[in-house]
């Protein structure tokens, strides 16, 4: 009768690693999961406040989800419901930037019942989470490649750490049944480098100094460099001073590589600009079709694609511990494995082949 | 023939990935054929020029690189920003013309510059 007697089989994970993606993939796969030993050895055991906040967000955009957190917070059970989306305002805790919450939404939004329109409030930039421009210029183009065209992230207010006060609006209008099968087997050529340098509550000269420094590094490459200054003033610039830069290398076929740097206490704008530029060069050299920071999104979309072989060219440098953890989690949840093959024309690259699991948006099913 | 040949097993990454008994970090090590000792040597090297370069005036945000060694970084998979080498190493890497030329193959550059680079 009850849910408990039906003895649901959980997919069991351990540790706090890859937390958001495990929840997101469980939702897509429709499989209940149990995560044990979340920071059980830690001085502060259990879930952090931002992880609980993330679970609340998941609860809000789905219907019928069941989340049980153990008394100590070191074990959670998550039974996914259906993705419903809708309009919602999420107040992000100041311990994590909004990017931490927006990024996993990109995996779910196109497969929802209603359109996604979520307002996120909080800090808009951080050293470890995706910034607004990185999401907008780096991750949304990946979605576009998989058939999610009407997807936008509006910046209403920027808010630098530590106090935040920013506001972003994620709107995903295209609801698709399943993602397009990917065949990206050629290394795309880059034709321009664009960028955005922003500042909140500081002198606009900071922005120009960052741009100058980045241009100095990138001018050796010899391609067009175009960096926009984005200075935020007054009400809309949040509660704390801050600045940062996002650089995007783009090409005609719609692939993007990006790097971003945010200021910390005591930083000089020239250093941040230079750092972003060098990181961009490094990122390009480490990537093939997608950058390291876009890989997870691309792979998950390929996994939930049609029952057909999708191909993606990756660089050997992209194969790291994170990549392996992701693929193991995918195998545990979706039961599909990737196949890696050496590329004939370049020994630095490999061809990743995945058979999609034939996922369909439950809300789009024709009865 | 005289046993001096180092028979190192060449690992197939496709299989290594799904060997659950091996930790992801070890998979990478085995696949790249790196020994534990080698790693340490590299680390020491890094530290050496880390200190030398520190005396230079344009010593960049060494406090900003989240973790000097890769291990600490890969521990936290929730980090969105990928691992980058220290600024000093990146600057020296990209000021070499060889690595730069390699990278320029990825760009469509204006013909004026392309002739200079013999491309």
XYZ file of C-alpha atoms in Angstrom:
486
model
C 0.000 0.000 0.000
C 2.341 2.617 1.205
C 5.403 3.754 -0.664
C 7.664 1.976 1.775
C 6.208 -1.470 1.304
C 6.833 -1.367 -2.434
C 10.549 -1.649 -1.527
C 11.955 0.830 -3.998
C 15.440 0.115 -5.169
C 17.710 3.017 -4.588
C 20.759 3.830 -6.555
C 23.241 4.445 -3.768
C 25.999 7.054 -3.848
C 28.494 8.007 -1.253
C 30.016 11.312 -0.333
C 29.233 14.882 -1.180
C 30.863 14.769 -4.594
C 28.892 15.734 -7.648
C 25.866 16.413 -5.466
C 23.833 18.609 -7.770
C 24.353 16.521 -10.862
C 23.379 13.337 -9.045
C 20.103 14.907 -7.997
C 19.527 16.322 -11.464
C 20.326 13.078 -13.242
C 18.136 11.113 -10.836
C 15.299 13.467 -11.740
C 15.874 12.926 -15.442
C 16.254 9.179 -15.042
C 13.246 8.998 -12.709
C 15.159 6.792 -10.312
C 15.202 7.175 -6.551
C 18.620 7.691 -5.080
C 20.190 7.549 -1.688
C 23.314 9.507 -0.911
C 25.186 8.351 2.152
C 28.137 9.550 4.133
C 27.811 13.187 3.167
C 30.815 14.731 4.897
C 30.465 12.146 7.662
C 34.126 12.508 8.598
C 33.972 16.260 8.545
C 34.097 18.607 11.481
C 30.746 19.954 10.293
C 29.037 16.817 9.048
C 26.103 16.642 6.693
C 24.599 18.869 4.076
C 25.606 22.487 3.819
C 23.041 25.249 3.783
C 23.401 25.807 0.045
C 22.809 22.130 -0.670
C 19.600 22.201 1.341
C 18.659 25.365 -0.525
C 19.303 23.531 -3.783
C 17.033 20.693 -2.672
C 14.317 23.243 -1.918
C 14.693 24.592 -5.425
C 14.373 21.087 -6.864
C 11.278 20.566 -4.756
C 9.826 23.776 -6.153
C 10.320 22.948 -9.820
C 9.109 19.369 -9.561
C 5.866 17.816 -8.493
C 5.757 14.724 -6.343
C 9.388 14.703 -5.306
C 10.155 13.229 -1.953
C 13.231 14.347 -0.095
C 14.181 12.828 3.235
C 17.186 14.100 5.102
C 18.507 12.109 8.030
C 18.774 13.658 11.454
C 22.489 14.310 11.104
C 22.160 15.391 7.501
C 24.692 12.860 6.294
C 22.195 10.714 4.402
C 19.472 11.785 2.041
C 16.876 9.888 0.110
C 15.499 11.492 -2.992
C 12.570 10.132 -4.965
C 12.121 12.265 -8.046
C 8.777 13.479 -9.242
C 7.970 15.057 -12.580
C 9.523 18.316 -13.690
C 6.864 20.988 -13.680
C 8.763 24.276 -13.824
C 6.630 27.367 -13.580
C 7.281 30.710 -11.976
C 9.293 30.827 -8.798
C 11.586 33.099 -6.839
C 14.596 31.513 -5.230
C 16.583 33.288 -2.560
C 20.087 31.906 -2.733
C 22.097 31.812 0.494
C 25.122 34.067 0.543
C 27.425 31.069 0.871
C 27.043 30.259 -2.837
C 26.602 32.288 -5.979
C 23.446 32.086 -8.064
C 25.404 30.204 -10.728
C 25.476 27.219 -8.411
C 21.683 27.085 -8.622
C 21.135 28.222 -12.189
C 23.513 25.698 -13.732
C 21.630 22.529 -12.679
C 18.366 24.132 -13.795
C 19.686 24.140 -17.336
C 19.642 20.342 -17.290
C 15.988 20.199 -16.283
C 14.305 23.247 -17.758
C 13.663 22.072 -21.346
C 11.953 18.891 -20.157
C 9.416 20.538 -17.983
C 5.641 20.684 -18.110
C 5.387 24.447 -17.900
C 7.899 27.011 -18.988
C 10.669 27.846 -16.558
C 10.711 31.362 -15.235
C 12.792 31.513 -12.105
C 14.082 34.598 -10.385
C 17.282 34.003 -8.461
C 18.356 36.461 -5.797
C 21.768 36.546 -4.226
C 25.435 36.840 -5.109
C 26.043 36.836 -8.829
C 29.754 36.113 -8.985
C 32.201 33.841 -7.235
C 35.553 32.181 -7.729
C 34.196 28.669 -8.062
C 30.719 28.927 -9.514
C 29.688 30.022 -12.977
C 29.156 33.744 -13.350
C 26.256 35.286 -15.209
C 28.165 35.977 -18.390
C 29.686 32.509 -18.341
C 26.208 31.008 -18.133
C 24.859 33.285 -20.793
C 27.690 33.081 -23.298
C 29.149 29.728 -22.356
C 26.413 27.320 -21.358
C 23.298 28.535 -23.154
C 24.966 28.075 -26.574
C 25.514 24.417 -25.659
C 21.786 24.068 -24.999
C 21.118 25.693 -28.327
C 23.164 22.968 -29.984
C 20.826 20.384 -28.489
C 17.706 22.107 -29.743
C 16.866 24.379 -26.814
C 16.650 27.685 -28.618
C 14.517 29.938 -26.497
C 16.498 30.132 -23.352
C 17.640 33.351 -21.759
C 19.218 34.629 -18.626
C 18.366 38.232 -17.834
C 20.531 40.157 -15.458
C 18.326 42.494 -13.500
C 20.817 43.380 -10.790
C 24.360 42.397 -10.178
C 25.527 41.601 -6.696
C 29.119 40.994 -5.745
C 30.175 38.995 -2.720
C 30.038 39.108 0.252
C 26.634 40.807 0.542
C 25.202 40.096 -2.870
C 21.906 41.699 -3.662
C 21.834 40.618 -7.287
C 18.886 39.354 -9.286
C 18.815 37.188 -12.361
C 15.886 35.818 -14.264
C 16.144 32.492 -16.011
C 13.568 32.025 -18.740
C 13.397 28.812 -20.705
C 10.606 28.920 -23.233
C 11.375 25.985 -25.449
C 10.033 22.754 -24.136
C 11.352 19.866 -26.130
C 10.576 16.175 -26.096
C 14.173 15.130 -26.328
C 17.509 16.649 -27.251
C 18.908 16.497 -30.761
C 21.537 13.836 -31.409
C 24.974 15.400 -31.451
C 27.572 14.738 -34.101
C 30.523 16.983 -33.453
C 33.540 15.281 -34.893
C 35.498 18.234 -36.208
C 37.499 20.687 -34.213
C 35.894 24.067 -34.781
C 38.008 27.072 -35.734
C 37.762 30.163 -33.617
C 37.234 33.460 -35.335
C 36.609 36.029 -32.625
C 37.196 36.570 -28.975
C 34.530 38.510 -27.156
C 34.177 39.385 -23.563
C 32.376 41.284 -20.872
C 34.080 43.143 -18.074
C 31.723 44.305 -15.376
C 31.941 46.242 -12.175
C 29.580 46.973 -9.339
C 29.993 49.890 -6.968
C 33.544 50.693 -8.066
C 35.063 53.196 -10.424
C 34.513 52.357 -14.117
C 38.253 52.682 -14.650
C 38.624 49.223 -13.120
C 36.729 47.801 -16.057
C 38.877 49.565 -18.585
C 42.050 48.484 -16.891
C 40.928 44.853 -16.991
C 40.057 45.144 -20.662
C 43.421 46.697 -21.464
C 45.322 43.924 -19.719
C 43.362 41.162 -21.440
C 43.765 42.749 -24.831
C 47.485 42.984 -24.307
C 47.725 39.228 -23.860
C 45.228 38.316 -26.545
C 46.545 40.619 -29.236
C 49.352 38.113 -29.919
C 46.783 35.599 -31.063
C 45.958 37.815 -34.007
C 42.214 37.455 -34.122
C 39.575 40.035 -33.427
C 39.171 40.879 -29.759
C 36.081 42.692 -28.613
C 35.477 43.213 -24.909
C 32.478 45.143 -23.653
C 32.521 47.324 -20.565
C 29.545 46.752 -18.334
C 29.451 49.165 -15.441
C 26.637 48.855 -12.929
C 25.627 51.785 -10.790
C 23.155 52.653 -8.083
C 20.289 50.429 -7.035
C 21.022 47.699 -9.530
C 24.602 47.128 -8.537
C 23.954 45.163 -5.373
C 25.333 45.714 -1.938
C 29.061 45.137 -2.330
C 31.819 46.441 -4.557
C 33.347 44.024 -7.026
C 34.441 43.451 -10.594
C 35.300 40.667 -12.940
C 35.739 39.641 -16.541
C 34.468 36.847 -18.761
C 36.169 36.038 -22.054
C 34.564 33.946 -24.751
C 36.229 32.549 -27.863
C 33.596 31.858 -30.448
C 33.190 30.558 -33.945
C 30.660 30.532 -36.710
C 29.332 27.078 -35.927
C 28.172 28.183 -32.504
C 30.665 26.542 -30.157
C 32.173 28.622 -27.395
C 35.111 28.417 -25.069
C 35.218 30.672 -22.095
C 37.106 31.684 -19.011
C 36.194 34.002 -16.206
C 37.906 35.735 -13.348
C 36.456 37.607 -10.423
C 38.192 40.065 -8.148
C 39.138 39.191 -4.615
C 40.311 41.429 -1.813
C 43.550 43.155 -2.723
C 43.478 42.243 -6.413
C 44.623 44.590 -9.133
C 42.431 44.834 -12.252
C 45.425 44.297 -14.570
C 46.134 40.959 -12.922
C 42.553 39.775 -13.210
C 42.356 40.774 -16.868
C 45.610 39.017 -17.625
C 44.636 35.947 -15.680
C 41.359 35.627 -17.560
C 43.188 35.942 -20.865
C 45.748 33.280 -20.023
C 43.029 31.021 -18.695
C 41.199 31.404 -21.981
C 44.288 30.383 -23.948
C 44.801 27.439 -21.645
C 41.151 26.435 -21.888
C 41.285 26.480 -25.674
C 44.385 24.330 -25.654
C 42.710 21.881 -23.257
C 39.540 21.498 -25.262
C 38.366 20.160 -28.545
C 34.737 20.894 -29.347
C 33.593 21.873 -25.876
C 35.547 23.332 -22.998
C 36.101 21.513 -19.750
C 33.429 23.573 -18.046
C 30.837 22.685 -20.704
C 31.618 18.999 -20.972
C 29.252 17.715 -18.286
C 26.292 19.562 -19.765
C 27.031 18.269 -23.255
C 27.492 14.679 -22.119
C 24.323 14.554 -20.043
C 22.338 15.947 -22.963
C 23.859 13.309 -25.212
C 22.947 10.563 -22.747
C 19.301 11.560 -22.584
C 19.114 11.867 -26.354
C 17.401 9.629 -28.893
C 18.304 5.961 -29.053
C 20.982 6.697 -31.519
C 24.721 7.109 -31.391
C 25.864 10.605 -30.588
C 29.450 11.592 -31.183
C 31.535 14.290 -29.601
C 35.171 15.006 -30.107
C 37.003 15.637 -26.870
C 40.571 16.407 -25.989
C 42.621 13.972 -23.927
C 43.297 16.823 -21.551
C 39.610 16.939 -20.735
C 39.724 13.457 -19.267
C 40.196 14.073 -15.566
C 38.843 12.804 -12.281
C 35.720 14.895 -12.667
C 35.026 13.389 -16.068
C 35.424 9.847 -14.746
C 33.155 10.505 -11.758
C 30.538 11.911 -14.095
C 30.662 8.888 -16.392
C 30.443 6.491 -13.451
C 27.429 8.344 -12.107
C 25.832 8.244 -15.540
C 26.385 4.504 -15.717
C 24.835 4.013 -12.294
C 21.774 6.079 -13.079
C 21.146 5.585 -16.768
C 22.960 2.308 -17.337
C 24.740 3.580 -20.398
C 28.464 3.661 -21.073
C 30.546 5.822 -23.295
C 32.918 4.502 -25.864
C 36.213 6.281 -26.387
C 38.222 6.005 -29.537
C 41.421 7.639 -30.669
C 41.033 10.191 -33.431
C 42.861 9.364 -36.639
C 43.953 12.860 -37.527
C 45.078 14.141 -34.130
C 46.618 12.124 -31.352
C 45.557 14.630 -28.713
C 41.900 14.023 -29.361
C 39.472 11.235 -28.756
C 36.032 10.537 -30.096
C 33.431 9.965 -27.464
C 30.431 7.939 -28.547
C 27.319 7.537 -26.448
C 24.099 5.773 -27.227
C 21.220 7.864 -25.983
C 18.793 6.215 -23.604
C 15.763 7.379 -25.550
C 14.511 9.641 -22.814
C 11.332 11.499 -23.545
C 9.884 14.398 -21.717
C 7.121 12.820 -19.650
C 4.984 15.877 -20.176
C 5.198 15.604 -23.939
C 4.155 12.000 -24.247
C 1.268 11.267 -26.509
C -0.941 8.828 -24.680
C 65.981 -8.732 -23.991
C 68.227 -8.048 -21.048
C 65.318 -7.044 -18.939
C 66.086 -3.368 -19.059
C 63.019 -2.712 -21.125
C 60.350 -1.245 -18.962
C 57.184 -3.135 -19.630
C 54.604 -0.687 -18.599
C 51.078 -1.804 -19.102
C 49.270 0.446 -21.449
C 45.835 1.082 -20.029
C 42.740 1.596 -22.094
C 40.965 4.643 -20.715
C 37.597 3.371 -21.936
C 37.897 0.366 -19.629
C 39.586 2.206 -16.773
C 36.695 4.612 -16.464
C 34.301 1.862 -15.469
C 36.578 -0.002 -13.093
C 34.822 1.032 -9.943
C 37.499 -0.339 -7.653
C 39.994 2.225 -8.879
C 39.541 5.803 -7.759
C 39.149 8.373 -10.546
C 42.457 10.002 -9.643
C 44.278 6.694 -9.913
C 42.624 5.964 -13.253
C 44.103 9.133 -14.670
C 47.505 8.307 -13.234
C 47.539 4.804 -14.640
C 46.314 5.911 -18.003
C 48.923 8.617 -18.315
C 51.507 6.097 -17.140
C 52.575 8.310 -14.283
C 54.255 6.845 -11.265
C 53.721 8.198 -7.811
C 57.350 9.329 -7.604
C 57.173 11.227 -10.839
C 54.282 13.219 -9.541
C 56.205 14.289 -6.519
C 59.167 15.377 -8.562
C 56.912 17.543 -10.669
C 55.398 19.042 -7.579
C 58.788 19.881 -6.205
C 59.775 21.475 -9.468
C 56.731 23.642 -9.397
C 57.465 24.732 -5.908
C 61.018 25.615 -6.809
C 60.211 28.095 -9.492
C 57.241 29.189 -7.472
C 59.611 30.598 -4.922
C 62.049 32.024 -7.407
C 59.379 33.824 -9.332
C 57.884 35.155 -6.181
C 60.600 37.754 -5.964
C 59.485 39.293 -9.222
C 57.422 42.424 -8.852
C 54.546 41.262 -11.040
C 53.925 38.266 -8.868
C 50.304 37.579 -9.537
C 47.561 36.254 -7.387
C 49.205 33.226 -5.949
C 46.668 33.302 -3.214
C 43.998 33.377 -5.838
C 44.771 30.031 -7.401
C 42.435 28.016 -5.278
C 44.799 25.136 -4.761
C 48.439 24.947 -5.724
C 48.286 21.229 -6.274
C 45.849 19.577 -8.510
C 44.763 16.960 -6.029
C 43.088 19.399 -3.690
C 41.216 20.907 -6.586
C 39.850 17.711 -8.043
C 38.588 16.659 -4.629
C 35.756 19.093 -4.833
C 33.830 18.259 -7.962
C 31.286 20.927 -7.331
C 33.751 23.516 -8.531
C 32.677 24.827 -11.864
C 35.900 26.581 -12.727
C 38.316 23.963 -14.039
C 41.826 23.430 -12.784
C 44.450 25.863 -13.989
C 48.153 25.869 -13.430
C 49.666 28.720 -11.439
C 49.881 32.063 -13.202
C 53.676 31.873 -13.359
C 53.570 28.597 -15.238
C 50.827 29.788 -17.560
C 52.696 32.944 -18.466
C 55.888 31.077 -19.208
C 53.956 28.472 -21.208
C 52.207 30.978 -23.404
C 55.190 33.200 -23.968
C 56.895 30.320 -25.745
C 56.305 30.638 -29.448
C 55.960 26.863 -29.943
C 52.926 26.469 -27.751
C 51.512 29.683 -29.108
C 51.830 28.551 -32.712
C 50.081 25.311 -31.819
C 47.218 27.308 -30.448
C 47.018 29.594 -33.447
C 46.053 26.621 -35.576
C 42.739 26.789 -33.776
C 42.088 30.353 -34.905
C 41.021 31.865 -38.159
C 43.389 34.773 -38.338
C 43.519 37.720 -40.690
C 45.680 36.873 -43.736
C 48.212 39.619 -43.020
C 49.296 37.899 -39.846
C 48.862 34.471 -41.311
C 51.587 35.126 -43.894
C 53.956 36.163 -41.163
C 53.280 32.933 -39.406
C 53.657 30.966 -42.656
C 50.252 29.448 -42.476
